[in-house]
Coordinates of C-alpha atoms in Angstrom, one line a residue:
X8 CA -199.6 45.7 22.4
X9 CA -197.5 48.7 21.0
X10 CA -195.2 50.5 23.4
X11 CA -198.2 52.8 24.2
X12 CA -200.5 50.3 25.1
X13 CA -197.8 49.4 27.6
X14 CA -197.0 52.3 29.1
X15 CA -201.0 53.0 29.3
X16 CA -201.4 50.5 30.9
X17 CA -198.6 50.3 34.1
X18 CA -199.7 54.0 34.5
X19 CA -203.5 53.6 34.8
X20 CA -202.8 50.2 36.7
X21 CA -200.7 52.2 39.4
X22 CA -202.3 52.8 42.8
X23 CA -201.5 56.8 42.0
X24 CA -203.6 56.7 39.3
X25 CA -207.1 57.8 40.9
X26 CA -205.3 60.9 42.3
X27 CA -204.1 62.1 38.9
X28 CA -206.1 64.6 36.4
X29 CA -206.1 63.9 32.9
X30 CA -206.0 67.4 30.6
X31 CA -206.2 67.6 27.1
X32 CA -205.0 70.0 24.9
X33 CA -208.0 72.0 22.7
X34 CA -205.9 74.7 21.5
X35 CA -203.0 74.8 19.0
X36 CA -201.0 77.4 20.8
X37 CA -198.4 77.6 17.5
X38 CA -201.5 78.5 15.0
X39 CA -202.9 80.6 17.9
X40 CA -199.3 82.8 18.1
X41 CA -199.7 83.0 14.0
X42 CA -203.0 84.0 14.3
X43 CA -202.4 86.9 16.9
X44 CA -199.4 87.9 15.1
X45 CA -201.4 88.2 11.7
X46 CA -205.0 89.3 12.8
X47 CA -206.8 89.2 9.4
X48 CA -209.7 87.2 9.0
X49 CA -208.5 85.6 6.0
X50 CA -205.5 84.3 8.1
X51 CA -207.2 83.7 10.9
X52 CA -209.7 81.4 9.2
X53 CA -207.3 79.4 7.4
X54 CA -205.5 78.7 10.5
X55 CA -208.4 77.9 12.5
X56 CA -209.4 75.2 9.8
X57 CA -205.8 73.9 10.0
X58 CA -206.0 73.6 13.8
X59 CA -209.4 72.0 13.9
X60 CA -208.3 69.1 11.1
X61 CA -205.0 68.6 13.4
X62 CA -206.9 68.3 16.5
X63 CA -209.4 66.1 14.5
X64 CA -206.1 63.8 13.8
X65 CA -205.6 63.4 18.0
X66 CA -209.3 62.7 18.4
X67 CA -209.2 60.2 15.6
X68 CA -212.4 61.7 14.0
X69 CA -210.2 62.8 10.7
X70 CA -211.5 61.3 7.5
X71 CA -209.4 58.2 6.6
X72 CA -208.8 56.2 3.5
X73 CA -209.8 52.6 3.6
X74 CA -210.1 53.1 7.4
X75 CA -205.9 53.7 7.5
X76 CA -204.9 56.5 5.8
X77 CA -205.6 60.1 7.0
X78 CA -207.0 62.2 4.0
X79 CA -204.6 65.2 3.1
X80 CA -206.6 67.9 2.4
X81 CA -205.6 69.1 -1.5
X82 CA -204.4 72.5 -0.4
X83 CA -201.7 70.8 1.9
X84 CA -200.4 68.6 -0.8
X85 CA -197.8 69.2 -3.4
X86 CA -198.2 67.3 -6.2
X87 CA -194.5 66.1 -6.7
X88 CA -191.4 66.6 -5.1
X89 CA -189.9 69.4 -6.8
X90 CA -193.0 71.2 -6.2
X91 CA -192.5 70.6 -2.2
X92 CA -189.3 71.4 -1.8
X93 CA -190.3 75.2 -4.2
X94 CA -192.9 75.6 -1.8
X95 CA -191.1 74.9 1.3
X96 CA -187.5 76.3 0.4
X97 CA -188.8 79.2 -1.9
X98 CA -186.0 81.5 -3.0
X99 CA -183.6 79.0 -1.7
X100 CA -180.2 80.3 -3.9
X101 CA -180.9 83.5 -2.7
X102 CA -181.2 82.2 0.8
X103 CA -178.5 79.3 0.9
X104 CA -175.9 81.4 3.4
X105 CA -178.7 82.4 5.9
X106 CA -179.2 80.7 8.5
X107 CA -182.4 81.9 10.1
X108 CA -184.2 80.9 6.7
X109 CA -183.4 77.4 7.3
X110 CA -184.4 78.0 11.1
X111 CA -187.8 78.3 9.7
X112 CA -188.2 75.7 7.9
X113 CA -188.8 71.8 7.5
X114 CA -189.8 68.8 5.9
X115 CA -190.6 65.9 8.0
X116 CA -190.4 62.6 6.4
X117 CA -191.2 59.3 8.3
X118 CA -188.0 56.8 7.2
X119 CA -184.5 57.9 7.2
X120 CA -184.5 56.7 3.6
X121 CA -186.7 59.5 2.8
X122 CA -184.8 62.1 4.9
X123 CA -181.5 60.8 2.8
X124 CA -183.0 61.4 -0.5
X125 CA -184.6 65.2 0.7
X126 CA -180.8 66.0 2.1
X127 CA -179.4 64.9 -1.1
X128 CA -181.5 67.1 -3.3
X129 CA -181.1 70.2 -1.0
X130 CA -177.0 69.3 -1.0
X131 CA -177.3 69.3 -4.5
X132 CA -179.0 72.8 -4.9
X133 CA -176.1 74.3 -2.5
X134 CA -173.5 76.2 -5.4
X135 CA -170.1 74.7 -3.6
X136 CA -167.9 72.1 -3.7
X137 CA -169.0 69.1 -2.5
X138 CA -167.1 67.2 0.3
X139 CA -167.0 63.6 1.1
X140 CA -166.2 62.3 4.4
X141 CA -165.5 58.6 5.6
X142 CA -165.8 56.5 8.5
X143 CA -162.7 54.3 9.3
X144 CA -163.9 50.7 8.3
X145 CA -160.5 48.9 9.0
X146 CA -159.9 46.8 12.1
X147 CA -157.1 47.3 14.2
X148 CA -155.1 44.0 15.1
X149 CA -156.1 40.3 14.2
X150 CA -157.9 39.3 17.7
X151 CA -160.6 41.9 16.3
X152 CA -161.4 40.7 13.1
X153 CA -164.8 39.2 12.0
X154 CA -166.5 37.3 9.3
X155 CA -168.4 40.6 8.1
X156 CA -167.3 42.2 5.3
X157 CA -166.9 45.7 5.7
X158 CA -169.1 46.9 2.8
X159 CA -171.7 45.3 4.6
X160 CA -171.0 47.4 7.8
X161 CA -170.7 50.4 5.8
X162 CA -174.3 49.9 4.2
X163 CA -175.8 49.8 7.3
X164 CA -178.3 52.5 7.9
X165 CA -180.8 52.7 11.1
X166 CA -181.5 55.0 13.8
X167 CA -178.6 56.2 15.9
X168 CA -175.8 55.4 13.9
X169 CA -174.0 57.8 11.7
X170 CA -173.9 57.1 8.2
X171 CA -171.0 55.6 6.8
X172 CA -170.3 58.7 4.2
X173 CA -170.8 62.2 5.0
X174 CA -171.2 64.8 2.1
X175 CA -171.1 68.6 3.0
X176 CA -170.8 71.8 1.3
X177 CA -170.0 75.2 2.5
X178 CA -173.4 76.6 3.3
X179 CA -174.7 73.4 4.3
X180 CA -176.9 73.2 7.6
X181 CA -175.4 70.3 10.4
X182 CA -177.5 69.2 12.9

C-alpha cells in the first residue's frame, strides 16, 4: 500500500486504538471566516457551494472523470495560463514592492517543474535587473573526485535540494 495505508494501518492495529475517538471536520472554518467577514447572501452562497464541493473532495463523492480525475467546476478554471496568473496576481506592476499582496496570494502546482515555470513568469513580470546566482560545482582535492560530470549534478532537480541556479530580482519574494 501507499504510505497512508501504512500508517492506517499500525494506528488502528495498536492496542490504543479502541480508546481513541475519530472526528471529522464538516466545516471549512477559512470560507466560514470569509463568509462572517462579508455577510451578503451573494457571498455567502458562493462560498457555501465552494465548501460543500471541497468537503465533497474528502468524502470522495465529487464528480470524477473516467473514475480519476476530479471535475473542476468552469467557474474555478482559467482557461490558459496568462489568464491564471491575471486573475490571481491582478494589478501585479502596481503591486510588485508590497509585500502583503503577495502574502495573500498563491498558486499551488503539484511538480516542482510546474512551480519553476510559474516563478519564472512572475520573475519575468518584476521591472529589475535580473540576478543569477550559482552553486559551486568544483571539487576540492583529487581523493574527492567522481565519474559524474558536473552538468549532470547541476541538472538535478528534486525535492529538498536547492537548485543549481538562483535568479532574483529586487522586489522578488524568497521563501
Amino acid at each position: 500500500g501507499n504510505r497512508a495505508d501504512i500508517i492506517n494501518a499500525n494506528i488502528k492495529s495498536s492496542h490504543l486504538w479502541s480508546l481513541c475517538t475519530t472526528l471529522r471536520l464538516t466545516v471549512n472554518m477559512r470560507i466560514q471566516r470569509l463568509i462572517d467577514e462579508n455577510p451578503t447572501v451573494e457571498n455567502s452562497d458562493r462560498l457555501n457551494a465552494h465548501a460543500d464541493w471541497l468537503l465533497s473532495i474528502g468524502n470522495g463523492t465529487a464528480e470524477t472523470q473516467d473514475g480519476n480525475a476530479i471535475v473542476i467546476p468552469d467557474h474555478m478554471a482559467c482557461p490558459n495560463i496568462e489568464d491564471m496568473y491575471n486573475q490571481v496576481y491582478d494589478n501585479f506592476q502596481e503591486n510588485v514592492y508590497n509585500t502583503g499582496y503577495f502574502k495573500k496570494r498563491c498558486i499551488l502546482a503539484a511538480k516542482n517543474e510546474t512551480v519553476n515555470l510559474i516563478n519564472e513568469e512572475l520573475l519575468e513580470r518584476i521591472p529589475e535587473q535580473e540576478h543569477v546566482f550559482t552553486a559551486i560545482d568544483s571539487i576540492m582535492g583529487e581523493q574527492h573526485q567522481t565519474q559524474v560530470q558536473p552538468e549532470v549534478l547541476n541538472s538535478i532537480e528534486c525535492s529538498g535540494l536547492p537548485q543549481f541556479r538562483l535568479k532574483l530580482k529586487l522586489g522578488a519574494i524568497i521563501s
